[in-house]
Amino acid sequence: MKVLGVNAVFHDPAAALVADGRVLAAAEEERFSRREHGKEPVPFSSWELPVQAMRWCLDEAGLAPVDLDVVAYSYDPSLALPPGSEPLSGPRPPLDPAWGQLRPLYAEHAAHFLAAALPGLQPARVTHVPHHLAHAASAALAAPPSGGGREDSAVLVADGRGESTSHLAGFYSGAAQPRVLVRQPLPESLGLVYRELAQHLGFGAVGDEYKVMALAARGQPTMAGPLENRIAYRGDGLITASEVDWAALAPALPPGAEHTPQHADLAASVQNRVEEVLLALAGWLHEQTGRSRLTMAGEVALNHAANSRLARDGPFEEVWVQPAAGEAGTALGSALQTAADLGETVEPMPGADLGRGWDEDALAAVLDSARIGYERPDDLTAEVARALSEGALVGWFQGRSEYGPAALGRRSLLADPSRRENLDRIGRVRGEREFCPVASLVAAEHAPDIFSGGPLPCPYPLFEHHVAPRWRARIPAVVRPGARTRAQTVRAGDDPLTWRLIRDFGSRTGLPVLAHTELRRAGSPRVDSPRDALECFGSAPVDVLVLGPYLVRRCRA
């Protein structure tokens, strides 16, 4: 059984291929088009499909559209709100809410759009998967084995919105379909509230929620009390989260404006309320299911501070978050759910490195074509470790690219964490010096000595960790307010090359940790191809670029 999953309705369009129950490929359209988030997050862009991502997934598996048994589209127009009832997306909606009806209209005709984009595909092979069900499958069905497998997993999905709801909670119990215990009707939505706050603070409408988290770390939840009635758990798995009078709490800011302590306190207060509501939801879900493991997806699941509160203070023994928890992940979830519905035994995702990759010959050909000098060191990781220890910023391009928003050591920007100034230097590359998201890349065997307060090992940087007191002054570039960081652990058996790099850097410096973030410029997606990497290297203050076994150094005047 060959199933292509597609996300297209909202933003971050993506495609994923599942064949015989195995995840073979997954990619986001932005990595091909070089347009951040793939398209504008507005209703009249809903017709745009991840054409390049879909075609690449098929090419990667050696398939043609005619070979597909099903194309699973992660939105069910039959579940959408009726005309005239589309909720406002905030106190200052950019468009009349009636435009929202374009989403189900385009989704109803998705089969014909897909057949036009993939010649040979029969429209009858296109099926619609409810949006939050696709998210749920991307979590529970894709998670690695643990205990009783998916039968031991509760699932919580929370994002801005689906067809007519904003969160789903339930569990899988042997059957292909989960047992859904609750769906939260719109307009109540933790995701939309957080997005509205981002806009009120002068950030972007989509993708800038991490900046709100960064700002929240600088403030105190002094306004949590006034927000208790507007962002609250109501019981029975339902919430209140809408109609916040932001202007009464802090003045709105235009893009690029300086944030005051009042704005930081507002961000901290909303973060506090979101965490408290999620803890209450998780407590209710645990009481209802008795499961030991919570799997999560949806854009709210990318809130690493909230994830750590759930892992630390919640009732579940384990919390697993889909690394592509945002909209792009529904492509994978719709494919997995459809395959399971059709009787396939689906396997967990093998990792998040599901995108494009290039072999050594292909990388050398790109370098030769660019007429750029490069070398092939006898000991690559030792040479890169030396450069890092001497202060170089290193672009690290290895293997297949990551699916989802987090840098995972495949398309990363690396630096020495002991140099505080590297945080500012990384921010200059990224073009977001104040809120640049820098995480810790650490050898798994050393992580418990350095980090606590979050799950370990932690192969995806989706949780927040406390930095041990004796380490804070040693790795200041990755320590955020409150002595916290996001840590990603690397095991030798999972990613031997990156593990060796961390080992060699540790041998030189005594620090088995690297600072890392996405290799990209502001306003652009993470680099995906070697050409993207060279363009980023040529336009940003990166000192060394590593493409597979090859090393490129910046020429100095």
XYZ file of C-alpha atoms in Angstrom:
557
model
C 0.000 0.000 0.000
C 1.438 3.355 -1.089
C -0.020 6.461 0.530
C 0.989 10.052 -0.130
C 0.008 12.477 2.621
C -0.542 16.135 1.767
C -0.917 19.265 3.893
C -2.074 22.314 1.965
C -4.998 24.178 3.536
C -3.365 26.464 6.092
C 0.385 27.093 5.953
C 3.599 25.052 5.809
C 2.411 22.862 2.915
C 4.176 19.507 2.912
C 4.083 15.959 1.596
C 4.983 12.589 3.104
C 5.108 9.099 1.635
C 4.261 5.902 3.511
C 4.705 2.594 1.668
C 3.897 -0.798 3.186
C 3.562 0.905 6.563
C 7.027 2.511 6.460
C 7.777 6.224 6.304
C 10.030 6.730 3.291
C 10.118 10.477 2.771
C 8.680 13.736 4.051
C 9.431 17.306 3.046
C 8.070 20.822 3.276
C 7.400 22.878 0.175
C 9.354 25.866 1.513
C 12.581 23.894 1.232
C 12.079 23.717 -2.549
C 10.387 27.046 -3.297
C 12.604 28.986 -0.808
C 9.461 30.852 0.305
C 9.222 30.882 4.097
C 6.276 28.768 5.331
C 5.503 27.867 1.724
C 2.727 30.413 1.266
C 0.775 33.138 3.010
C -1.465 31.814 5.823
C -4.648 33.271 4.339
C -7.813 31.483 3.133
C -7.396 32.329 -0.547
C -4.000 30.569 -0.655
C -5.608 27.246 0.306
C -5.560 25.990 -3.257
C -1.733 26.046 -3.385
C -0.324 22.532 -3.212
C 3.163 21.331 -2.184
C 3.806 20.332 -5.781
C 7.584 20.097 -5.582
C 7.511 18.249 -2.254
C 4.966 15.749 -3.577
C 6.934 15.065 -6.731
C 10.175 14.692 -4.785
C 8.600 12.157 -2.398
C 7.511 10.071 -5.363
C 10.893 10.367 -7.076
C 12.671 9.391 -3.853
C 10.690 6.149 -3.761
C 10.893 5.545 -7.512
C 7.142 5.882 -7.919
C 4.832 7.574 -10.390
C 1.462 9.106 -9.463
C -0.307 6.145 -11.031
C 1.394 3.861 -8.494
C -0.285 5.546 -5.535
C -3.114 3.720 -3.835
C -4.290 6.764 -1.887
C -3.527 10.451 -1.519
C -4.548 11.567 1.972
C -5.372 15.269 2.283
C -5.210 16.572 5.855
C -8.445 18.550 5.987
C -12.041 17.352 5.798
C -14.319 20.047 4.357
C -17.425 18.223 5.591
C -16.379 19.141 9.155
C -15.851 22.849 8.474
C -17.930 25.544 10.085
C -21.033 26.510 8.085
C -20.956 29.782 6.104
C -21.299 32.853 8.276
C -20.027 31.198 11.444
C -16.301 31.479 10.825
C -14.806 32.818 14.094
C -12.646 35.885 14.250
C -8.950 35.033 14.348
C -8.217 37.827 16.789
C -9.260 41.300 17.805
C -7.824 42.719 14.575
C -8.666 40.186 11.804
C -6.799 40.964 8.584
C -9.730 39.878 6.398
C -13.481 39.593 6.665
C -14.183 36.229 8.339
C -16.340 35.185 5.370
C -13.133 34.614 3.398
C -12.566 31.579 5.609
C -15.115 29.666 3.552
C -12.565 29.456 0.759
C -10.726 26.787 2.739
C -13.459 24.123 2.638
C -14.369 25.175 -0.899
C -10.845 24.530 -2.170
C -10.567 21.378 -0.074
C -13.726 19.984 -1.668
C -11.993 20.231 -5.046
C -8.589 19.027 -3.828
C -8.849 15.774 -5.789
C -8.921 17.631 -9.092
C -6.142 20.024 -8.072
C -3.997 17.039 -7.060
C -4.724 15.136 -10.272
C -3.656 18.187 -12.276
C -0.418 18.494 -10.277
C 0.332 14.752 -10.441
C -0.597 13.568 -13.955
C -1.728 9.962 -13.864
C -3.338 10.194 -10.435
C -6.982 9.208 -10.389
C -9.089 11.774 -8.465
C -11.050 8.920 -6.880
C -7.914 7.928 -4.969
C -7.910 11.162 -2.973
C -9.386 11.019 0.522
C -9.848 13.648 3.215
C -8.489 13.101 6.726
C -9.752 15.346 9.548
C -7.051 17.852 10.385
C -6.659 17.035 14.068
C -6.885 13.310 13.412
C -3.887 13.755 11.085
C -2.045 15.576 13.859
C -2.942 12.815 16.331
C -1.642 10.084 14.039
C 1.578 12.034 13.458
C 2.154 11.775 17.202
C 0.826 8.426 18.419
C 1.481 6.342 15.303
C 4.883 7.880 14.512
C 6.306 7.724 18.046
C 9.089 5.222 18.765
C 8.238 2.060 20.718
C 7.618 2.479 24.415
C 5.874 0.150 26.823
C 2.775 -1.130 25.087
C 3.325 0.891 21.935
C 0.490 3.010 20.646
C -1.985 1.103 22.834
C -0.238 2.726 25.795
C -0.377 6.260 24.341
C -2.762 9.046 25.108
C -2.709 11.781 22.503
C -3.197 15.529 22.812
C -3.382 17.795 19.775
C -3.502 21.563 20.239
C -3.009 24.203 17.573
C -4.655 27.319 16.209
C -7.514 25.605 14.465
C -8.655 22.699 12.377
C -11.923 22.542 10.449
C -14.071 23.686 13.391
C -12.047 22.792 16.477
C -8.779 23.791 18.128
C -7.772 20.737 20.141
C -8.381 17.028 20.371
C -7.673 14.599 23.200
C -8.007 10.835 23.223
C -6.048 7.617 22.974
C -5.262 4.705 20.690
C -6.343 1.287 21.902
C -5.380 -1.332 19.360
C -7.807 -0.134 16.675
C -6.572 1.915 13.756
C -8.719 4.896 14.727
C -8.143 6.598 18.077
C -10.889 6.940 20.609
C -11.523 10.686 20.716
C -12.650 11.871 24.142
C -13.051 15.565 23.411
C -12.831 18.110 20.621
C -12.656 21.787 21.553
C -14.997 23.940 19.424
C -13.753 27.217 18.025
C -13.292 30.094 18.737
C -11.659 28.933 21.982
C -8.052 28.168 21.034
C -4.730 28.229 22.859
C -2.941 28.443 19.525
C -4.940 31.430 18.270
C -4.528 33.264 21.567
C -0.760 32.802 21.417
C -0.731 33.898 17.786
C -2.776 37.008 18.592
C -0.298 37.853 21.343
C 2.597 37.494 18.890
C 0.947 40.008 16.569
C 0.159 42.365 19.464
C 3.852 42.307 20.398
C 4.907 43.215 16.854
C 5.913 39.735 15.719
C 4.734 37.826 12.654
C 1.356 36.109 12.410
C 2.856 32.662 11.806
C 6.138 31.157 12.942
C 7.158 33.820 15.468
C 5.648 32.173 18.529
C 9.164 31.211 19.675
C 9.913 34.923 20.031
C 7.026 35.227 22.478
C 8.543 32.359 24.492
C 11.931 34.094 24.459
C 10.366 37.356 25.613
C 8.374 35.518 28.299
C 11.613 34.229 29.830
C 12.583 37.831 30.563
C 9.374 38.726 32.355
C 7.283 37.800 35.363
C 3.687 36.492 35.212
C 2.316 39.600 36.933
C -0.817 39.607 34.738
C -1.690 35.934 35.146
C -4.460 36.843 37.582
C -6.363 39.152 35.198
C -6.001 36.485 32.493
C -7.426 33.635 34.597
C -10.943 34.055 33.220
C -9.829 34.461 29.599
C -7.305 31.604 29.376
C -8.662 28.864 31.596
C -9.507 25.201 31.926
C -13.290 24.696 32.197
C -13.356 20.987 32.975
C -14.178 17.847 30.979
C -11.314 18.526 28.590
C -12.621 21.938 27.480
C -11.060 25.383 27.778
C -11.687 29.101 27.489
C -9.159 30.937 25.324
C -10.513 33.843 23.295
C -11.413 37.530 23.350
C -8.427 38.739 25.343
C -8.290 42.524 25.563
C -4.580 42.828 24.873
C -4.536 46.615 24.770
C -5.832 46.760 28.346
C -2.741 44.828 29.455
C -0.009 46.428 27.344
C 0.029 48.736 24.318
C 0.312 47.161 20.890
C 3.726 47.363 19.249
C 4.550 47.828 15.559
C 7.007 45.404 13.959
C 10.557 45.968 15.122
C 9.617 48.115 18.111
C 11.496 47.751 21.378
C 9.798 45.633 24.016
C 9.346 47.022 27.505
C 9.265 45.100 30.804
C 5.483 45.430 30.620
C 5.433 43.497 27.350
C 7.773 40.873 28.774
C 5.458 40.463 31.765
C 2.474 40.068 29.437
C 4.288 37.356 27.495
C 5.282 35.612 30.731
C 1.705 35.807 32.009
C 0.216 34.257 28.879
C 2.910 31.582 28.881
C 2.023 30.802 32.494
C -1.682 30.529 31.720
C -1.065 28.308 28.675
C 1.098 25.990 30.776
C -1.493 25.802 33.545
C -4.287 25.017 31.096
C -2.212 22.323 29.393
C -1.380 20.774 32.770
C -5.066 20.656 33.631
C -5.904 19.121 30.241
C -3.179 16.519 30.684
C -4.418 15.697 34.178
C -7.934 15.157 32.894
C -6.683 13.059 29.978
C -4.620 10.878 32.296
C -7.626 10.321 34.564
C -9.734 9.313 31.575
C -7.206 6.985 29.957
C -4.851 5.685 32.634
C -2.116 5.680 30.000
C 1.512 6.182 31.002
C 2.614 7.943 27.836
C 1.415 11.205 26.326
C 2.094 11.893 22.651
C 1.589 15.408 21.338
C 1.295 17.345 18.095
C -0.114 20.643 16.858
C 1.656 23.976 16.914
C 1.106 24.409 20.652
C 3.255 21.281 21.092
C 6.216 23.303 19.793
C 6.101 25.343 23.012
C 9.176 23.784 24.621
C 8.659 25.512 27.968
C 5.138 24.112 28.243
C 6.333 20.675 27.139
C 8.834 20.632 29.978
C 6.166 21.621 32.504
C 4.062 18.714 31.274
C 6.990 16.302 31.491
C 8.103 17.574 34.888
C 4.816 18.338 36.663
C 2.232 16.386 34.688
C 0.869 12.928 35.487
C 2.347 11.029 32.529
C 5.531 9.023 32.913
C 6.664 9.986 29.415
C 5.878 12.832 27.013
C 6.794 12.426 23.337
C 6.364 15.312 20.899
C 6.286 14.959 17.128
C 9.300 16.979 15.818
C 7.149 18.179 12.906
C 4.337 19.075 15.298
C 3.136 22.032 13.216
C 0.963 22.026 10.124
C 3.589 20.266 8.005
C 3.327 17.209 10.243
C -0.265 16.588 9.186
C 1.038 15.329 5.836
C 2.805 12.515 7.663
C -0.111 11.926 10.014
C -2.708 11.733 7.252
C -0.587 9.153 5.408
C -0.033 7.056 8.555
C -3.678 7.206 9.611
C -4.912 6.260 6.142
C -2.464 3.362 5.896
C -3.604 2.100 9.321
C -7.265 2.461 8.334
C -6.590 0.311 5.280
C -5.142 -2.502 7.380
C -1.428 -1.741 7.210
C 0.733 -2.229 10.273
C 2.454 1.149 10.383
C 5.961 1.517 11.734
C 7.253 4.454 13.795
C 9.012 7.203 11.899
C 12.711 6.275 11.664
C 13.765 9.811 12.600
C 13.155 13.345 11.411
C 15.836 13.237 8.688
C 13.300 12.397 6.000
C 14.123 15.011 3.368
C 16.584 15.389 0.538
C 20.162 14.157 0.674
C 23.171 14.228 -1.676
C 26.014 11.760 -2.043
C 29.676 12.777 -2.108
C 29.898 12.936 -5.884
C 26.867 15.190 -6.125
C 28.246 17.517 -3.450
C 31.614 17.711 -5.195
C 29.871 18.493 -8.483
C 28.039 21.427 -6.909
C 31.275 22.768 -5.420
C 33.098 22.393 -8.724
C 30.268 24.124 -10.566
C 30.436 27.025 -8.102
C 34.200 27.343 -8.747
C 34.856 27.554 -5.058
C 37.908 26.179 -3.312
C 37.353 23.272 -0.969
C 39.266 20.517 0.765
C 38.623 17.020 2.022
C 40.330 16.644 5.424
C 41.648 13.239 6.427
C 39.870 13.647 9.779
C 36.844 15.849 9.146
C 35.466 16.022 12.679
C 38.883 16.782 14.202
C 39.423 19.628 11.730
C 35.950 21.087 12.295
C 36.354 20.762 16.071
C 39.612 22.712 15.817
C 37.909 25.465 13.815
C 35.066 25.667 16.328
C 37.479 25.845 19.261
C 39.242 28.739 17.539
C 35.989 30.691 17.280
C 34.652 29.769 13.843
C 30.948 29.700 13.038
C 30.388 26.489 11.110
C 27.630 25.587 8.686
C 27.076 21.833 9.049
C 25.374 20.092 6.096
C 25.097 16.320 6.465
C 22.745 13.541 5.379
C 19.068 14.037 4.694
C 17.401 17.282 5.688
C 15.081 17.584 8.670
C 11.285 17.448 8.562
C 9.879 20.066 10.908
C 11.105 23.394 12.256
C 13.957 22.289 14.522
C 17.618 22.049 13.549
C 18.752 18.501 14.319
C 22.370 18.424 13.207
C 21.654 17.960 9.494
C 21.369 21.590 8.349
C 22.790 23.401 11.355
C 24.836 26.415 12.316
C 27.339 25.416 15.011
C 29.495 27.421 17.418
C 31.606 27.195 20.561
C 29.179 27.605 23.502
C 31.896 28.972 25.796
C 32.093 32.242 23.846
C 29.204 34.492 24.899
C 29.737 36.670 21.841
C 28.777 33.728 19.618
C 25.141 34.252 20.531
C 25.302 37.694 18.962
C 27.282 36.391 15.982
C 24.719 33.657 15.337
C 22.001 36.276 15.584
C 23.714 38.302 12.859
C 23.667 35.281 10.564
C 20.012 34.638 11.353
C 19.073 38.330 11.267
C 17.276 38.097 14.624
C 19.846 38.944 17.231
C 17.451 39.536 20.130
C 15.405 36.360 19.828
C 17.695 33.971 17.980
C 16.796 30.415 19.081
C 20.082 28.762 20.037
C 20.017 25.271 21.509
C 22.572 22.895 23.023
C 23.817 19.924 21.039
C 25.240 17.482 23.582
C 26.644 13.960 23.613
C 23.937 11.840 25.241
C 26.283 10.239 27.771
C 27.250 13.662 29.180
C 23.798 15.252 29.201
C 22.709 14.203 32.738
C 25.767 15.916 34.222
C 24.936 19.227 32.551
C 21.150 19.411 32.109
C 18.082 18.591 34.201
C 14.405 19.465 34.442
C 13.530 17.984 31.045
C 13.488 14.528 29.470
C 16.861 12.894 28.843
C 17.852 11.544 26.420
C 16.160 14.107 24.204
C 16.829 13.525 20.479
C 14.702 16.527 19.470
C 15.139 19.999 21.064
C 11.471 20.300 22.011
C 11.906 20.603 25.775
C 13.504 23.138 28.056
C 16.251 22.082 30.435
C 17.948 23.662 33.430
C 21.720 24.126 33.188
C 23.657 22.866 36.197
C 25.178 25.741 38.223
C 28.797 24.709 37.608
C 28.203 24.669 33.843
C 26.444 28.009 33.394
C 29.586 30.101 33.168
C 31.262 27.521 30.943
C 28.620 27.522 28.176
C 27.110 31.040 28.296
C 26.178 31.132 24.597
C 23.427 28.552 25.137
C 22.188 29.664 28.572
C 18.999 31.700 28.404
C 17.274 33.686 31.194
C 16.523 31.481 34.171
C 19.604 29.330 33.430
C 17.644 27.354 30.851
C 18.346 25.924 27.429
C 16.890 23.541 24.873
C 19.089 20.455 24.774
C 19.298 17.919 21.979
C 21.160 14.743 22.827
C 23.189 12.846 20.241
C 24.012 9.155 20.579
C 26.908 7.540 18.743
C 24.680 4.882 17.243
C 22.107 7.338 15.901
C 24.316 10.021 14.360
C 27.944 8.859 14.517
C 29.422 11.770 12.557
C 27.873 14.517 14.695
C 28.643 12.535 17.847
C 32.304 12.323 16.808
C 32.351 16.062 16.186
C 31.040 16.727 19.708
C 33.577 14.223 21.092
C 36.484 15.846 19.261
C 35.366 19.311 20.347
C 35.111 18.052 23.916
C 38.605 16.599 23.733
C 39.953 20.011 22.772
C 37.882 22.161 25.132
C 36.492 19.952 27.886
C 32.991 20.854 26.668
C 30.926 17.985 25.198
C 28.406 20.589 24.020
C 27.956 22.746 20.922
C 25.723 25.739 20.317
C 23.482 25.111 17.342
C 20.536 26.491 15.433
C 19.090 26.320 11.935
C 21.384 27.211 9.064
C 19.389 29.973 7.403
C 19.026 33.712 6.942
C 16.143 35.789 8.283
C 13.064 35.572 6.093
C 14.293 32.419 4.356
C 13.669 28.756 5.118
C 16.441 26.577 6.499
C 18.924 25.590 3.806
C 17.992 22.318 2.168
C 20.217 21.815 -0.884
C 23.985 22.294 -1.222
C 23.283 25.301 -3.435
C 21.169 26.817 -0.641
C 24.062 26.232 1.755
C 26.560 27.929 -0.553
C 24.261 30.922 -1.029
C 23.850 31.264 2.735
C 27.610 30.900 3.230
C 28.304 33.555 0.614
C 25.911 36.106 2.117
C 26.312 35.520 5.855
C 29.242 35.819 8.285
C 29.818 32.057 8.453
C 33.492 31.098 8.654
C 33.425 27.449 7.580
C 30.942 25.425 5.565
C 30.999 21.627 5.735
C 29.193 19.793 2.936
C 29.414 16.088 3.589
C 33.156 15.261 3.683
C 34.155 18.591 2.134
C 35.171 21.754 3.931
C 34.996 25.301 2.549
C 36.741 28.176 4.331
C 35.933 31.825 4.016
C 38.762 33.741 2.409
C 40.028 36.533 4.628
C 41.445 39.759 3.265
